[in-house]
């Protein structure tokens, strides 16, 4: 059996751990040949394929990013994209695909399964917003990085008696903002799931200054003020219809400064959250996902995604995994409010 792997969408720590696990189990337990497609769905469309052997995955467990490269290519937006994938899989003798990615990559995987291609999905996103799985790998590392940044920024904020706004990733879901904000002791946490009142934020900031402490505000890139609009870095859309968000942190810092008369600064963590070595938790979760994805392919159980439920790895339909995003529930936000201000 010849099995192909690809990584699509934004990179994150833990991708290489999945690749390593699939290759090791596929070769050593099942006698497969394994090949890698370069740059997400661009690989099978253009035939960008190369063999992956054991020596190539021996030392990649701790490496961030992906040895296969990634892209936001959408074969359903390219004329003849699906037909080219089928032709290239046949030409290279690939019997099945393991697609590692988030909602967009796995949305394509679901449609390809419907079109007769055998695909198994592995959930990857630092945003932790994929349905049907409790956690995605990459999230724990992103939260750790953001929390460390908050810890470091707090000391400089206290030294200069200024408010600091930290903008983290999170287009539609505020999991990174919530978890890093709680872990870092933020005084305000703003997420896409609930529009915020600027006057209320300013009151929390003033309360913090009155106690002679520097306010720390964590805001997800997709958070919106009441009656406001998304802050866009550019109006350009990618192949999946997403625009680049960014700027809410700077806007909020300027509002705080204007309304309080206190010095305020914004820090955008951006792609720092995606880079570097994965945490131990993400290495283990990614490895388990890879092992179970290999089992699903060997069983011929296509059209599924491996998922974490409690402490167990299970299989769920790709249609269930991509049906809707997993956002932060109101109850989790209410838990955090006791720490605001």
mmCIF file of C-alpha atoms in Angstrom:
data_model
loop_
_atom_site.group_PDB
_atom_site.id
_atom_site.type_symbol
_atom_site.label_atom_id
_atom_site.label_comp_id
_atom_site.label_asym_id
_atom_site.label_seq_id
_atom_site.Cartn_x
_atom_site.Cartn_y
_atom_site.Cartn_z
ATOM 1 C CA UNK A 1 0.000 0.000 0.000
ATOM 2 C CA UNK A 2 1.231 3.515 -0.828
ATOM 3 C CA UNK A 3 -0.032 6.326 1.375
ATOM 4 C CA UNK A 4 0.417 10.054 0.853
ATOM 5 C CA UNK A 5 0.566 12.786 3.489
ATOM 6 C CA UNK A 6 0.030 16.516 3.221
ATOM 7 C CA UNK A 7 -0.186 19.473 5.576
ATOM 8 C CA UNK A 8 -2.461 22.381 4.663
ATOM 9 C CA UNK A 9 -3.377 25.817 5.985
ATOM 10 C CA UNK A 10 -1.415 27.685 8.619
ATOM 11 C CA UNK A 11 1.559 25.849 10.075
ATOM 12 C CA UNK A 12 1.768 25.005 13.752
ATOM 13 C CA UNK A 13 3.995 23.094 16.171
ATOM 14 C CA UNK A 14 3.226 19.369 16.133
ATOM 15 C CA UNK A 15 2.781 18.824 12.396
ATOM 16 C CA UNK A 16 6.093 17.013 12.118
ATOM 17 C CA UNK A 17 5.172 14.785 15.047
ATOM 18 C CA UNK A 18 2.105 13.577 13.115
ATOM 19 C CA UNK A 19 4.183 12.928 10.000
ATOM 20 C CA UNK A 20 6.737 10.993 12.056
ATOM 21 C CA UNK A 21 4.080 8.837 13.717
ATOM 22 C CA UNK A 22 2.300 7.984 10.452
ATOM 23 C CA UNK A 23 5.533 7.113 8.656
ATOM 24 C CA UNK A 24 6.911 4.977 11.483
ATOM 25 C CA UNK A 25 3.703 3.019 12.031
ATOM 26 C CA UNK A 26 2.931 2.758 8.329
ATOM 27 C CA UNK A 27 6.336 1.363 7.443
ATOM 28 C CA UNK A 28 7.135 -0.698 10.544
ATOM 29 C CA UNK A 29 3.676 -2.055 11.394
ATOM 30 C CA UNK A 30 1.919 -2.190 8.032
ATOM 31 C CA UNK A 31 4.700 -2.375 5.438
ATOM 32 C CA UNK A 32 3.540 0.725 3.550
ATOM 33 C CA UNK A 33 5.399 2.999 1.266
ATOM 34 C CA UNK A 34 4.847 6.590 2.387
ATOM 35 C CA UNK A 35 5.126 9.709 0.251
ATOM 36 C CA UNK A 36 4.731 13.376 1.040
ATOM 37 C CA UNK A 37 2.894 15.942 -1.068
ATOM 38 C CA UNK A 38 4.415 19.402 -0.901
ATOM 39 C CA UNK A 39 2.596 22.577 0.056
ATOM 40 C CA UNK A 40 -0.857 21.404 1.043
ATOM 41 C CA UNK A 41 -3.375 20.632 -1.700
ATOM 42 C CA UNK A 42 -1.021 22.218 -4.233
ATOM 43 C CA UNK A 43 1.054 19.022 -3.975
ATOM 44 C CA UNK A 44 -1.457 16.500 -5.322
ATOM 45 C CA UNK A 45 -2.738 19.041 -7.867
ATOM 46 C CA UNK A 46 0.718 19.638 -9.367
ATOM 47 C CA UNK A 47 2.274 16.268 -8.593
ATOM 48 C CA UNK A 48 4.766 17.677 -6.069
ATOM 49 C CA UNK A 49 5.549 14.366 -4.400
ATOM 50 C CA UNK A 50 8.565 12.675 -2.850
ATOM 51 C CA UNK A 51 9.106 9.467 -0.854
ATOM 52 C CA UNK A 52 9.367 9.696 2.931
ATOM 53 C CA UNK A 53 11.502 7.043 4.622
ATOM 54 C CA UNK A 54 12.323 6.406 8.256
ATOM 55 C CA UNK A 55 15.628 8.283 8.216
ATOM 56 C CA UNK A 56 13.833 11.468 7.158
ATOM 57 C CA UNK A 57 11.544 11.511 10.211
ATOM 58 C CA UNK A 58 14.040 10.342 12.824
ATOM 59 C CA UNK A 59 14.774 13.790 14.286
ATOM 60 C CA UNK A 60 11.699 15.876 13.423
ATOM 61 C CA UNK A 61 9.635 15.323 16.586
ATOM 62 C CA UNK A 62 10.780 18.557 18.214
ATOM 63 C CA UNK A 63 10.814 20.717 15.095
ATOM 64 C CA UNK A 64 8.131 23.325 14.530
ATOM 65 C CA UNK A 65 6.510 23.948 11.177
ATOM 66 C CA UNK A 66 6.233 21.138 8.637
ATOM 67 C CA UNK A 67 8.853 19.380 6.532
ATOM 68 C CA UNK A 68 6.246 19.086 3.767
ATOM 69 C CA UNK A 69 5.472 22.774 3.499
ATOM 70 C CA UNK A 70 1.969 24.212 3.480
ATOM 71 C CA UNK A 71 -0.352 26.498 1.541
ATOM 72 C CA UNK A 72 -3.953 27.659 1.447
ATOM 73 C CA UNK A 73 -4.624 26.086 -1.956
ATOM 74 C CA UNK A 74 -8.234 25.127 -2.647
ATOM 75 C CA UNK A 75 -8.575 22.546 -5.464
ATOM 76 C CA UNK A 76 -12.249 23.416 -5.842
ATOM 77 C CA UNK A 77 -11.251 26.959 -6.847
ATOM 78 C CA UNK A 78 -8.915 25.704 -9.594
ATOM 79 C CA UNK A 79 -10.202 24.589 -12.976
ATOM 80 C CA UNK A 80 -9.805 20.837 -13.158
ATOM 81 C CA UNK A 81 -8.256 20.718 -9.689
ATOM 82 C CA UNK A 82 -10.010 17.562 -8.513
ATOM 83 C CA UNK A 83 -9.382 15.728 -11.801
ATOM 84 C CA UNK A 84 -5.689 16.634 -11.583
ATOM 85 C CA UNK A 85 -5.532 15.243 -8.036
ATOM 86 C CA UNK A 86 -7.063 11.964 -9.162
ATOM 87 C CA UNK A 87 -4.680 11.732 -12.112
ATOM 88 C CA UNK A 88 -1.591 12.426 -10.005
ATOM 89 C CA UNK A 89 -2.598 9.955 -7.295
ATOM 90 C CA UNK A 90 -3.037 7.306 -9.984
ATOM 91 C CA UNK A 91 0.252 8.207 -11.686
ATOM 92 C CA UNK A 92 2.202 7.889 -8.440
ATOM 93 C CA UNK A 93 0.327 4.800 -7.245
ATOM 94 C CA UNK A 94 -1.041 6.472 -4.118
ATOM 95 C CA UNK A 95 -3.875 4.450 -2.590
ATOM 96 C CA UNK A 96 -4.940 6.854 0.172
ATOM 97 C CA UNK A 97 -4.262 10.290 1.610
ATOM 98 C CA UNK A 98 -3.823 11.553 5.156
ATOM 99 C CA UNK A 99 -4.639 15.261 5.271
ATOM 100 C CA UNK A 100 -3.436 17.213 8.292
ATOM 101 C CA UNK A 101 -5.113 20.578 8.689
ATOM 102 C CA UNK A 102 -7.883 22.774 9.973
ATOM 103 C CA UNK A 103 -11.406 23.559 8.823
ATOM 104 C CA UNK A 104 -10.415 24.515 5.264
ATOM 105 C CA UNK A 105 -8.029 21.629 4.617
ATOM 106 C CA UNK A 106 -10.437 19.115 6.118
ATOM 107 C CA UNK A 107 -13.380 20.691 4.313
ATOM 108 C CA UNK A 108 -11.571 19.861 1.072
ATOM 109 C CA UNK A 109 -10.827 16.364 2.422
ATOM 110 C CA UNK A 110 -14.533 15.817 3.034
ATOM 111 C CA UNK A 111 -15.462 16.888 -0.489
ATOM 112 C CA UNK A 112 -12.724 14.738 -2.014
ATOM 113 C CA UNK A 113 -14.032 11.754 -0.075
ATOM 114 C CA UNK A 114 -17.466 12.422 -1.564
ATOM 115 C CA UNK A 115 -15.770 12.500 -4.980
ATOM 116 C CA UNK A 116 -14.299 9.050 -4.488
ATOM 117 C CA UNK A 117 -10.826 9.692 -3.060
ATOM 118 C CA UNK A 118 -9.841 7.856 0.145
ATOM 119 C CA UNK A 119 -8.876 10.482 2.735
ATOM 120 C CA UNK A 120 -8.367 10.398 6.506
ATOM 121 C CA UNK A 121 -8.156 13.698 8.378
ATOM 122 C CA UNK A 122 -6.008 14.829 11.301
ATOM 123 C CA UNK A 123 -7.160 17.984 13.135
ATOM 124 C CA UNK A 124 -4.642 20.825 13.321
ATOM 125 C CA UNK A 125 -5.190 24.420 14.353
ATOM 126 C CA UNK A 126 -3.740 26.672 17.012
ATOM 127 C CA UNK A 127 -7.215 28.225 17.352
ATOM 128 C CA UNK A 128 -8.697 24.984 18.802
ATOM 129 C CA UNK A 129 -11.901 25.734 16.887
ATOM 130 C CA UNK A 130 -12.486 22.448 15.054
ATOM 131 C CA UNK A 131 -15.696 20.703 15.992
ATOM 132 C CA UNK A 132 -15.863 17.068 17.112
ATOM 133 C CA UNK A 133 -12.511 17.102 18.958
ATOM 134 C CA UNK A 134 -11.833 18.376 22.465
ATOM 135 C CA UNK A 135 -8.409 19.737 21.539
ATOM 136 C CA UNK A 136 -6.258 20.208 18.465
ATOM 137 C CA UNK A 137 -2.488 20.039 18.622
ATOM 138 C CA UNK A 138 -0.750 23.386 18.252
ATOM 139 C CA UNK A 139 -3.186 25.065 20.623
ATOM 140 C CA UNK A 140 -1.275 24.246 23.797
ATOM 141 C CA UNK A 141 1.956 25.598 22.317
ATOM 142 C CA UNK A 142 0.275 28.800 21.128
ATOM 143 C CA UNK A 143 -1.240 29.378 24.571
ATOM 144 C CA UNK A 144 2.143 28.749 26.218
ATOM 145 C CA UNK A 145 3.837 31.274 23.907
ATOM 146 C CA UNK A 146 1.123 33.890 24.441
ATOM 147 C CA UNK A 147 1.196 33.390 28.206
ATOM 148 C CA UNK A 148 4.962 33.813 28.339
ATOM 149 C CA UNK A 149 4.607 37.009 26.306
ATOM 150 C CA UNK A 150 2.003 38.343 28.763
ATOM 151 C CA UNK A 151 4.316 37.559 31.673
ATOM 152 C CA UNK A 152 7.153 39.465 30.024
ATOM 153 C CA UNK A 153 4.991 42.409 29.000
ATOM 154 C CA UNK A 154 3.564 42.755 32.489
ATOM 155 C CA UNK A 155 6.941 43.669 33.965
ATOM 156 C CA UNK A 156 7.579 46.427 31.442
ATOM 157 C CA UNK A 157 4.012 47.700 31.792
ATOM 158 C CA UNK A 158 4.410 47.960 35.567
ATOM 159 C CA UNK A 159 7.768 49.713 35.200
ATOM 160 C CA UNK A 160 6.311 52.457 32.998
ATOM 161 C CA UNK A 161 2.777 52.616 34.472
ATOM 162 C CA UNK A 162 1.147 52.050 31.117
ATOM 163 C CA UNK A 163 -1.662 49.882 29.751
ATOM 164 C CA UNK A 164 -0.613 47.093 27.444
ATOM 165 C CA UNK A 165 -2.926 45.516 24.857
ATOM 166 C CA UNK A 166 -1.796 42.114 23.562
ATOM 167 C CA UNK A 167 -3.422 40.999 20.304
ATOM 168 C CA UNK A 168 -3.460 37.232 19.787
ATOM 169 C CA UNK A 169 -4.780 35.028 17.003
ATOM 170 C CA UNK A 170 -8.413 33.995 16.887
ATOM 171 C CA UNK A 171 -10.541 34.908 13.872
ATOM 172 C CA UNK A 172 -13.862 33.437 14.998
ATOM 173 C CA UNK A 173 -12.990 31.714 18.280
ATOM 174 C CA UNK A 174 -11.327 33.169 21.348
ATOM 175 C CA UNK A 175 -9.755 30.071 22.872
ATOM 176 C CA UNK A 176 -6.174 31.405 22.746
ATOM 177 C CA UNK A 177 -7.213 34.756 24.200
ATOM 178 C CA UNK A 178 -9.240 33.118 26.974
ATOM 179 C CA UNK A 179 -6.648 30.543 28.029
ATOM 180 C CA UNK A 180 -3.592 32.787 27.763
ATOM 181 C CA UNK A 181 -5.459 35.663 29.382
ATOM 182 C CA UNK A 182 -6.452 33.542 32.359
ATOM 183 C CA UNK A 183 -3.015 31.946 32.652
ATOM 184 C CA UNK A 184 -1.302 35.324 32.381
ATOM 185 C CA UNK A 185 -3.603 37.098 34.826
ATOM 186 C CA UNK A 186 -5.002 39.565 32.276
ATOM 187 C CA UNK A 187 -7.402 42.212 33.565
ATOM 188 C CA UNK A 188 -9.509 42.202 30.405
ATOM 189 C CA UNK A 189 -10.055 39.399 27.863
ATOM 190 C CA UNK A 190 -11.868 40.189 24.609
ATOM 191 C CA UNK A 191 -13.017 37.457 22.221
ATOM 192 C CA UNK A 192 -14.977 37.207 18.955
ATOM 193 C CA UNK A 193 -17.853 35.367 20.637
ATOM 194 C CA UNK A 194 -18.988 38.481 22.537
ATOM 195 C CA UNK A 195 -18.885 42.058 21.260
ATOM 196 C CA UNK A 196 -17.307 44.317 23.842
ATOM 197 C CA UNK A 197 -18.310 47.681 25.201
ATOM 198 C CA UNK A 198 -15.390 50.108 24.987
ATOM 199 C CA UNK A 199 -16.702 52.157 27.917
ATOM 200 C CA UNK A 200 -16.727 49.036 30.103
ATOM 201 C CA UNK A 201 -13.160 48.187 29.050
ATOM 202 C CA UNK A 202 -12.057 51.714 29.943
ATOM 203 C CA UNK A 203 -13.702 51.404 33.374
ATOM 204 C CA UNK A 204 -11.811 48.167 34.040
ATOM 205 C CA UNK A 205 -8.585 49.860 32.964
ATOM 206 C CA UNK A 206 -9.226 52.868 35.220
ATOM 207 C CA UNK A 207 -9.963 50.582 38.164
ATOM 208 C CA UNK A 208 -6.640 48.864 37.638
ATOM 209 C CA UNK A 209 -4.756 52.187 37.492
ATOM 210 C CA UNK A 210 -6.513 53.363 40.664
ATOM 211 C CA UNK A 211 -5.021 50.369 42.463
ATOM 212 C CA UNK A 212 -1.616 51.441 41.115
ATOM 213 C CA UNK A 213 -1.207 48.454 38.837
ATOM 214 C CA UNK A 214 -0.690 48.382 35.079
ATOM 215 C CA UNK A 215 -3.669 46.988 33.118
ATOM 216 C CA UNK A 216 -3.122 44.025 30.795
ATOM 217 C CA UNK A 217 -5.705 43.558 28.045
ATOM 218 C CA UNK A 218 -5.708 40.437 25.841
ATOM 219 C CA UNK A 219 -7.735 40.726 22.653
ATOM 220 C CA UNK A 220 -8.336 38.176 19.891
ATOM 221 C CA UNK A 221 -7.790 39.500 16.374
ATOM 222 C CA UNK A 222 -11.445 38.873 15.535
ATOM 223 C CA UNK A 223 -12.921 40.627 18.591
ATOM 224 C CA UNK A 224 -15.379 43.412 17.810
ATOM 225 C CA UNK A 225 -16.587 46.464 19.725
ATOM 226 C CA UNK A 226 -20.341 46.870 19.909
ATOM 227 C CA UNK A 227 -21.501 48.326 16.621
ATOM 228 C CA UNK A 228 -17.983 48.104 15.193
ATOM 229 C CA UNK A 229 -16.431 46.386 12.206
ATOM 230 C CA UNK A 230 -13.598 43.912 11.824
ATOM 231 C CA UNK A 231 -10.155 45.458 11.636
ATOM 232 C CA UNK A 232 -8.568 44.314 8.371
ATOM 233 C CA UNK A 233 -4.916 44.284 7.431
ATOM 234 C CA UNK A 234 -6.028 43.992 3.819
ATOM 235 C CA UNK A 235 -9.258 43.497 1.911
ATOM 236 C CA UNK A 236 -7.681 40.696 -0.126
ATOM 237 C CA UNK A 237 -9.188 37.224 0.337
ATOM 238 C CA UNK A 238 -7.446 33.857 0.212
ATOM 239 C CA UNK A 239 -8.648 30.787 -1.697
ATOM 240 C CA UNK A 240 -11.118 29.968 1.056
ATOM 241 C CA UNK A 241 -12.623 33.451 1.237
ATOM 242 C CA UNK A 242 -10.812 34.637 4.387
ATOM 243 C CA UNK A 243 -9.560 38.193 4.770
ATOM 244 C CA UNK A 244 -6.508 39.038 6.874
ATOM 245 C CA UNK A 245 -7.529 40.415 10.236
ATOM 246 C CA UNK A 246 -5.397 42.607 12.454
ATOM 247 C CA UNK A 247 -5.352 46.027 14.040
ATOM 248 C CA UNK A 248 -7.931 45.704 16.803
ATOM 249 C CA UNK A 249 -5.130 45.840 19.413
ATOM 250 C CA UNK A 250 -3.715 49.123 18.128
ATOM 251 C CA UNK A 251 -7.188 50.647 17.794
ATOM 252 C CA UNK A 252 -8.069 49.669 21.357
ATOM 253 C CA UNK A 253 -4.775 50.991 22.776
ATOM 254 C CA UNK A 254 -5.437 54.352 21.119
ATOM 255 C CA UNK A 255 -8.978 54.431 22.524
ATOM 256 C CA UNK A 256 -7.733 53.664 26.036
ATOM 257 C CA UNK A 257 -5.080 56.372 25.839
ATOM 258 C CA UNK A 258 -7.580 58.956 24.568
ATOM 259 C CA UNK A 259 -10.221 58.141 27.204
ATOM 260 C CA UNK A 260 -7.952 57.718 30.237
ATOM 261 C CA UNK A 261 -5.057 60.057 29.498
ATOM 262 C CA UNK A 262 -2.734 57.164 30.347
ATOM 263 C CA UNK A 263 0.005 55.881 28.094
ATOM 264 C CA UNK A 264 -1.021 52.708 26.252
ATOM 265 C CA UNK A 265 0.831 50.334 23.954
ATOM 266 C CA UNK A 266 -0.254 47.494 21.660
ATOM 267 C CA UNK A 267 1.717 44.336 20.918
ATOM 268 C CA UNK A 268 0.677 41.968 18.127
ATOM 269 C CA UNK A 269 2.005 38.451 18.694
ATOM 270 C CA UNK A 270 1.016 37.260 15.228
ATOM 271 C CA UNK A 271 2.978 34.360 13.779
ATOM 272 C CA UNK A 272 5.173 34.081 16.858
ATOM 273 C CA UNK A 273 2.331 31.936 18.192
ATOM 274 C CA UNK A 274 2.790 29.443 15.347
ATOM 275 C CA UNK A 275 6.548 29.017 15.521
ATOM 276 C CA UNK A 276 9.092 27.066 17.468
ATOM 277 C CA UNK A 277 9.193 23.712 19.165
ATOM 278 C CA UNK A 278 5.916 22.128 20.334
ATOM 279 C CA UNK A 279 5.126 21.603 23.992
ATOM 280 C CA UNK A 280 5.245 18.090 25.410
ATOM 281 C CA UNK A 281 1.432 17.961 25.378
ATOM 282 C CA UNK A 282 1.274 18.814 21.677
ATOM 283 C CA UNK A 283 4.015 16.315 20.823
ATOM 284 C CA UNK A 284 2.101 13.516 22.531
ATOM 285 C CA UNK A 285 -1.302 14.489 21.111
ATOM 286 C CA UNK A 286 0.073 14.870 17.581
ATOM 287 C CA UNK A 287 1.845 11.514 17.841
ATOM 288 C CA UNK A 288 -1.343 9.783 19.012
ATOM 289 C CA UNK A 289 -3.321 11.377 16.187
ATOM 290 C CA UNK A 290 -0.756 10.123 13.659
ATOM 291 C CA UNK A 291 -0.807 6.566 14.986
ATOM 292 C CA UNK A 292 -4.605 6.396 14.913
ATOM 293 C CA UNK A 293 -4.783 7.984 11.452
ATOM 294 C CA UNK A 294 -2.523 5.199 10.183
ATOM 295 C CA UNK A 295 -4.865 2.638 11.733
ATOM 296 C CA UNK A 296 -7.874 4.224 10.004
ATOM 297 C CA UNK A 297 -6.159 4.053 6.603
ATOM 298 C CA UNK A 298 -5.133 0.443 7.162
ATOM 299 C CA UNK A 299 -8.746 -0.363 8.052
ATOM 300 C CA UNK A 300 -9.973 1.361 4.892
ATOM 301 C CA UNK A 301 -12.076 3.677 7.045
ATOM 302 C CA UNK A 302 -12.036 6.772 4.858
ATOM 303 C CA UNK A 303 -13.980 10.002 5.247
ATOM 304 C CA UNK A 304 -13.132 10.168 8.947
ATOM 305 C CA UNK A 305 -11.048 12.391 11.196
ATOM 306 C CA UNK A 306 -9.234 11.216 14.304
ATOM 307 C CA UNK A 307 -10.363 13.203 17.343
ATOM 308 C CA UNK A 308 -9.698 13.565 21.056
ATOM 309 C CA UNK A 309 -12.672 12.779 23.292
ATOM 310 C CA UNK A 310 -11.712 13.006 26.939
ATOM 311 C CA UNK A 311 -8.452 11.055 26.964
ATOM 312 C CA UNK A 312 -9.350 8.704 24.104
ATOM 313 C CA UNK A 313 -8.656 9.017 20.387
ATOM 314 C CA UNK A 314 -11.760 8.191 18.351
ATOM 315 C CA UNK A 315 -12.875 8.448 14.729
ATOM 316 C CA UNK A 316 -15.564 10.883 13.646
ATOM 317 C CA UNK A 317 -16.988 11.657 10.233
ATOM 318 C CA UNK A 318 -15.298 14.501 8.390
ATOM 319 C CA UNK A 319 -18.775 15.917 7.840
ATOM 320 C CA UNK A 320 -19.224 16.172 11.612
ATOM 321 C CA UNK A 321 -15.771 17.648 12.154
ATOM 322 C CA UNK A 322 -16.304 20.441 9.628
ATOM 323 C CA UNK A 323 -20.001 21.132 10.221
ATOM 324 C CA UNK A 324 -19.444 24.103 12.518
ATOM 325 C CA UNK A 325 -16.688 25.858 14.395
ATOM 326 C CA UNK A 326 -16.169 25.224 18.089
ATOM 327 C CA UNK A 327 -16.421 28.597 19.791
ATOM 328 C CA UNK A 328 -16.020 29.580 23.430
ATOM 329 C CA UNK A 329 -19.345 29.034 25.253
ATOM 330 C CA UNK A 330 -20.891 31.814 27.315
ATOM 331 C CA UNK A 331 -20.386 29.810 30.522
ATOM 332 C CA UNK A 332 -16.592 29.846 30.051
ATOM 333 C CA UNK A 333 -16.614 33.599 29.555
ATOM 334 C CA UNK A 334 -18.690 34.092 32.695
ATOM 335 C CA UNK A 335 -16.162 32.088 34.699
ATOM 336 C CA UNK A 336 -13.432 34.508 33.688
ATOM 337 C CA UNK A 337 -15.311 37.748 34.420
ATOM 338 C CA UNK A 338 -14.614 37.591 38.151
ATOM 339 C CA UNK A 339 -10.972 38.423 37.345
ATOM 340 C CA UNK A 340 -11.702 41.467 35.176
ATOM 341 C CA UNK A 341 -10.689 44.921 36.292
#
